[in-house]
Short mmCIF file of C-alpha atoms in Angstrom, two decimals:
data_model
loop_
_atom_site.label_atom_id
_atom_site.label_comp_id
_atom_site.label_asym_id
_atom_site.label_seq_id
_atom_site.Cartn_x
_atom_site.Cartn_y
_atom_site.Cartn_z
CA UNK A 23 -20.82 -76.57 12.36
CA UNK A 24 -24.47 -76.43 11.61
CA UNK A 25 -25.64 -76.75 8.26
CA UNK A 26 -28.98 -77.41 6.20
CA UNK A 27 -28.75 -79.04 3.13
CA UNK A 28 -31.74 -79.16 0.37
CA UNK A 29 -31.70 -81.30 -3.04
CA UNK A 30 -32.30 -80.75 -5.46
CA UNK A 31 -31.61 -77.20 -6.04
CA UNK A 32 -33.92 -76.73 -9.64
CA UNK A 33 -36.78 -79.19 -10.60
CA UNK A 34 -38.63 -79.38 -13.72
CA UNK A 35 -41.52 -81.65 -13.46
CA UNK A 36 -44.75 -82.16 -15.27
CA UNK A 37 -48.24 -82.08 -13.73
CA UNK A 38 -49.63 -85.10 -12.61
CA UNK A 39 -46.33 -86.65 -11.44
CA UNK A 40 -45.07 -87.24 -8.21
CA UNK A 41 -42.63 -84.88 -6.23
CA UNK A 42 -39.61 -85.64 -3.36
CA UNK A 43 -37.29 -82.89 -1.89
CA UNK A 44 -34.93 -83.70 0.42
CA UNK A 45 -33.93 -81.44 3.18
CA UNK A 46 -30.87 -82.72 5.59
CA UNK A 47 -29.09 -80.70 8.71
CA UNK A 48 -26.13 -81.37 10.39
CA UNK A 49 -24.93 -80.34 13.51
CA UNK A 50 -27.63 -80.35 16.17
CA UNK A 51 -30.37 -82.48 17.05
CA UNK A 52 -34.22 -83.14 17.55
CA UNK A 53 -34.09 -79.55 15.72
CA UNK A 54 -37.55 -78.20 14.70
CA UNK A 55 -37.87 -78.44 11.10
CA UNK A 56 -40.47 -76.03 8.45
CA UNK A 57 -41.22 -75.82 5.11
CA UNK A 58 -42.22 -73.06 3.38
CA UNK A 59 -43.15 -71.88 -0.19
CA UNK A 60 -42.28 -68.58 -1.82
CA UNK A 61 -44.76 -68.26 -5.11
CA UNK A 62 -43.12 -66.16 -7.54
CA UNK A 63 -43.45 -62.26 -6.66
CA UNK A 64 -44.97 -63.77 -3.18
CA UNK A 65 -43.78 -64.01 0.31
CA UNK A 66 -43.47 -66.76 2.38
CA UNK A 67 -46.17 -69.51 2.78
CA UNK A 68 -45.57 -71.55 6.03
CA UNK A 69 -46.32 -75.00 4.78
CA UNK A 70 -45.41 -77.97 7.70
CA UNK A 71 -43.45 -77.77 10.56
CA UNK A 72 -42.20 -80.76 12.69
CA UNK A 73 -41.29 -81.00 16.08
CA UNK A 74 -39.70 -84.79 16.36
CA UNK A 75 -39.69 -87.54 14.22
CA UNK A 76 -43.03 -88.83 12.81
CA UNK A 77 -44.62 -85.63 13.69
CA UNK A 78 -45.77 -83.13 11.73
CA UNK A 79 -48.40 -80.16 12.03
CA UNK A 80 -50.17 -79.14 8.39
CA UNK A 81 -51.10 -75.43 8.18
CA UNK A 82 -52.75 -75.13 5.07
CA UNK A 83 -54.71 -77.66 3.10
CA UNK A 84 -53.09 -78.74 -0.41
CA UNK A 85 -51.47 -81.08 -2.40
CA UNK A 86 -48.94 -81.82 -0.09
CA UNK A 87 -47.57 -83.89 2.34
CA UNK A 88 -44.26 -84.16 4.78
CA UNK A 89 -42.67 -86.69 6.92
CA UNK A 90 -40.24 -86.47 9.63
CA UNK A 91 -38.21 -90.46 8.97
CA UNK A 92 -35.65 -89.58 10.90
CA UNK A 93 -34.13 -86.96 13.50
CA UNK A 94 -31.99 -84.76 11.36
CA UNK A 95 -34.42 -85.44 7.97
CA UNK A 96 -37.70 -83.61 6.27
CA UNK A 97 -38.85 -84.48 3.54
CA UNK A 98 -41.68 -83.07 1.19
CA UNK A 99 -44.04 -85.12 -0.91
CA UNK A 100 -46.65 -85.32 -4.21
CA UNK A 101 -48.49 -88.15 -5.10
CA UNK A 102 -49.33 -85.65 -8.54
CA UNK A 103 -48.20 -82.38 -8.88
CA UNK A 104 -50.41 -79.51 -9.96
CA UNK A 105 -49.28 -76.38 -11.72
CA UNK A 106 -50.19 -74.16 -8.35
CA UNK A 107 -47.25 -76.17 -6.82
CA UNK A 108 -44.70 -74.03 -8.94
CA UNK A 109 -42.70 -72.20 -6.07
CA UNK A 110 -39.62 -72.15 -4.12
CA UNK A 111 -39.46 -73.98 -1.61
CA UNK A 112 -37.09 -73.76 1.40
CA UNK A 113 -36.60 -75.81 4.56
CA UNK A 114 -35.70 -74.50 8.08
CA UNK A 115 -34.70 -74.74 11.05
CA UNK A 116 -34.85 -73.25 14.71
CA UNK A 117 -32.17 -73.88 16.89
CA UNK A 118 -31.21 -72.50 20.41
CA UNK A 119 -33.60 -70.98 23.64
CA UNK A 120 -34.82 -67.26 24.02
CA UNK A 121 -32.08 -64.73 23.35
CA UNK A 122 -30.10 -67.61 21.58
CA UNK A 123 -32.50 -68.59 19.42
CA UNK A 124 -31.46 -68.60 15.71
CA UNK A 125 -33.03 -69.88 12.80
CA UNK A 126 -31.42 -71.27 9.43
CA UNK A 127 -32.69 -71.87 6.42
CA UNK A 128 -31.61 -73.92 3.42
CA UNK A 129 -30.50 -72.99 -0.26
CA UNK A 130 -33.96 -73.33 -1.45
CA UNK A 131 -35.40 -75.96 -4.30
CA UNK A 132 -36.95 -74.22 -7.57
CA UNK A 133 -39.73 -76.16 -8.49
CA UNK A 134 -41.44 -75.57 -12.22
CA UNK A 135 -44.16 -77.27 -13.00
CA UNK A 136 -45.51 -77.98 -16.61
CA UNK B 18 -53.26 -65.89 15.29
CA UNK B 19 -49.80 -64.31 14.89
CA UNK B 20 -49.33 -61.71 11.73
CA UNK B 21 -47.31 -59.96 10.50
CA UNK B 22 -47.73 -56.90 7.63
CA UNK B 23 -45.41 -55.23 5.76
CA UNK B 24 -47.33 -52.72 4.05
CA UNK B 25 -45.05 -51.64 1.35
CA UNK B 26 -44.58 -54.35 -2.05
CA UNK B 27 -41.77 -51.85 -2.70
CA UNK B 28 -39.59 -48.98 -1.06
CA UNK B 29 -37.15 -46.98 -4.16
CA UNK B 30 -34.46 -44.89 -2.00
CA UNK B 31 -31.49 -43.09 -3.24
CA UNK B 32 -27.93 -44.32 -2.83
CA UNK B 33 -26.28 -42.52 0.73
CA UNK B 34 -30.30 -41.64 1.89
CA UNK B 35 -31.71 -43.41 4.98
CA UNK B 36 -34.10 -46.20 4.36
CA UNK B 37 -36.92 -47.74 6.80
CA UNK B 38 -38.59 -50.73 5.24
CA UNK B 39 -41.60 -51.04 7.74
CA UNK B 40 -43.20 -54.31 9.33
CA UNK B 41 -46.18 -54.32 12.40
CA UNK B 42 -46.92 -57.45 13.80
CA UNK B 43 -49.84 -59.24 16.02
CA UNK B 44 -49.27 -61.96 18.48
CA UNK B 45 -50.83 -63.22 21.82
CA UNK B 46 -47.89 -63.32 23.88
CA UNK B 47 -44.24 -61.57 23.81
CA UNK B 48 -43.19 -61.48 20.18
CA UNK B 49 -39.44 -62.57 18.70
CA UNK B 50 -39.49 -60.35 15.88
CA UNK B 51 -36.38 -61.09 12.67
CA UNK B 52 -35.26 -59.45 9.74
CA UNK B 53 -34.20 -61.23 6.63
CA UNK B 54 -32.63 -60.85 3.01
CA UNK B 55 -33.27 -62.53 0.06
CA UNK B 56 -31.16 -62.02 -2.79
CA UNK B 57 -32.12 -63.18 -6.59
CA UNK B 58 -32.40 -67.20 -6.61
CA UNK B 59 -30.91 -67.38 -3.54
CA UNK B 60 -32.01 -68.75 -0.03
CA UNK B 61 -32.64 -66.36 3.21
CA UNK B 62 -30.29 -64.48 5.11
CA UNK B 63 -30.83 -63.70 8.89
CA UNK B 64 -30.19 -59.41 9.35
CA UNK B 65 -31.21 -59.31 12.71
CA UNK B 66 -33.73 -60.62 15.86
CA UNK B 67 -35.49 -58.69 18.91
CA UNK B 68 -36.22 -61.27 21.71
CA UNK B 69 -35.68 -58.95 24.91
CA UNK B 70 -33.93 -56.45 26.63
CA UNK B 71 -33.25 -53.05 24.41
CA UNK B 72 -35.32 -51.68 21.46
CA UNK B 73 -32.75 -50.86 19.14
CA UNK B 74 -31.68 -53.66 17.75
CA UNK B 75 -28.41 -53.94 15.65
CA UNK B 76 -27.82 -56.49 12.68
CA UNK B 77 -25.77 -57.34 9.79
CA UNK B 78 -24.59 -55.12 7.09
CA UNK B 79 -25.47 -52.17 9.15
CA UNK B 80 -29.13 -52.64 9.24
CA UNK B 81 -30.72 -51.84 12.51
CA UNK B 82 -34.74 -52.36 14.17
CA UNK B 83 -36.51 -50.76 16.51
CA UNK B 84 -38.92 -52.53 18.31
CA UNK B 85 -41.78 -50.42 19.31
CA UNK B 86 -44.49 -52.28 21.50
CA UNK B 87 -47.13 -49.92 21.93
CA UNK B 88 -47.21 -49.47 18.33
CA UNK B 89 -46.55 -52.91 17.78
CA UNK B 90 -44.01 -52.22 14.73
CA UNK B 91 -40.36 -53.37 13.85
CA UNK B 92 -39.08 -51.18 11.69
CA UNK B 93 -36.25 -51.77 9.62
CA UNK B 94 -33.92 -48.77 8.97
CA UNK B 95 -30.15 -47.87 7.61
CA UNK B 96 -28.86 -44.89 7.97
CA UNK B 97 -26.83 -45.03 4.46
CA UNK B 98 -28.31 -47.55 1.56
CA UNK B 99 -25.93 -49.22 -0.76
CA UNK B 100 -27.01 -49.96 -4.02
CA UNK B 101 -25.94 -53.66 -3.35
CA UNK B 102 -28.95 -53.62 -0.39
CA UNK B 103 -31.44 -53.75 -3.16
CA UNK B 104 -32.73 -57.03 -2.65
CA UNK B 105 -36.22 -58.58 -0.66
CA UNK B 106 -36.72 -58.24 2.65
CA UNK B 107 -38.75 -59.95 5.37
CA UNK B 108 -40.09 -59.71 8.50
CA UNK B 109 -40.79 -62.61 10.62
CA UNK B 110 -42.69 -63.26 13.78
CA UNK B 111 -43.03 -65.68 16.69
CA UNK B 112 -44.95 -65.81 19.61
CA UNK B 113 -42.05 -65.99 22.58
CA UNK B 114 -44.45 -67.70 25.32
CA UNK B 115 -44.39 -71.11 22.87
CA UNK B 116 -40.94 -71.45 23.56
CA UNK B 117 -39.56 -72.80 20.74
CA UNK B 118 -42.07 -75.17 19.30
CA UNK B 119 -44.54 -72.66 17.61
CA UNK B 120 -44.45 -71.69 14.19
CA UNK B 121 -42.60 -68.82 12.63
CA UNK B 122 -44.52 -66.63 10.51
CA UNK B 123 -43.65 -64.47 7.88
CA UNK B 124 -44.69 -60.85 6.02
CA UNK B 125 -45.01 -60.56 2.46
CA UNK B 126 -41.89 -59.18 1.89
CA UNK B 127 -40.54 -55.52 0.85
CA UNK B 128 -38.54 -55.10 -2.11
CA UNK B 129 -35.82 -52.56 -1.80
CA UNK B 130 -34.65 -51.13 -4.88
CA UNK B 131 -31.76 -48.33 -4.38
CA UNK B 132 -31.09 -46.26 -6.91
CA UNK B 133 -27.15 -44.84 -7.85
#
């Protein structure tokens, strides 16, 4: 079956350190993989998206980064977190052609930063 | 650019009343248009997608969406509300023609709040 998996679910981090969340699926492959960030009382923020491995498309200018190391892997980075990076952050992905097209996302990572 | 609006932060409905949570989108080519639910702390849900073919659309929990392209709107409606639909909702867009590779963006959410 096809599943996405996100670690870790809550993270409490303070500002000017670094930041790693995980996001894993299983099931398919080359999938298209996004991250997004929900701000509290916000909507969602499309942050990266990747297409294939070692590819990835920025859409808005901040203090992150992504990288695609493998097929089935995304992974979202800080070199120093700020306290605007405070969110929830969920990973995604579309799977499937036209009418069969179906998009999943993950459990979501709480991120607080202090 | 693709957009998407949902002009209402909140909709307050009576349990048994109809509710339409509203969304209008933008995009260059034929839009994929999706519903879905986001409960407290939790992850989101897929209701329901438009890609082709007939305008009412039917989805989970009873939720339906009619997709209206000359007024370029995807309406969310039920013709009941539980109190258990309270919850955030979302409407999502995609531009069709980039066939699977473009971006999927979404509105700024509705928050549903039915009341017993």
């Amino acid at each position: 079956s096809q599943t996405i998996h996100q670690w870790p679910a809550t993270l409490v981090q303070p500002v000017g350190s670094p930041l790693s969340l995980e996001c894993t699926v299983e099931g398919t492959s080359n999938p298209n993989l996004y991250w997004y960030r929900q701000a509290a009382g916000r909507g969602l923020q499309l942050l990266f998206y990747s297409v294939g491995i070692g590819q990835i498309s920025s859409e808005v200018p901040q203090n992150l980064s992504a990288s695609r190391p493998q097929d089935r892997q995304f992974i979202l980075s800080s070199k120093k977190l700020l306290l605007s990076d405070s969110g929830f952050y969920l990973c995604a992905w579309i799977t499937g052609q036209g009418f069969l097209e179906t998009q999943y996302f993950g459990p979501g990572t709480r991120l607080l930063v202090l | 650019a693709q957009s998407v609006a949902q002009p209402e932060d909140q909709v307050n409905v009576a349990e048994g009343n109809p509710l339409t949570v509203k969304c209008t989108y933008s995009v260059s080519g034929n839009p994929y248009l999706f519903w879905y639910v986001q409960y407290p702390n939790r992850g989101l849900q897929f209701l329901l997608k438009y890609i082709t073919g007939d305008n009412l659309v039917k989805g989970s929990y009873g939720f339906e969406a009619e997709f209206n392209k000359s007024q370029t709107s995807f309406h969310l409606k039920k013709p009941s509300a539980l109190v258990s639909d309270s919850a955030l909702y979302f409407c999502a867009v995609r531009d069709g023609g980039a066939y699977n590779t473009d971006k999927l963006i979404f509105g700024t959410g509705t928050r549903l709040q039915v009341f017993p």
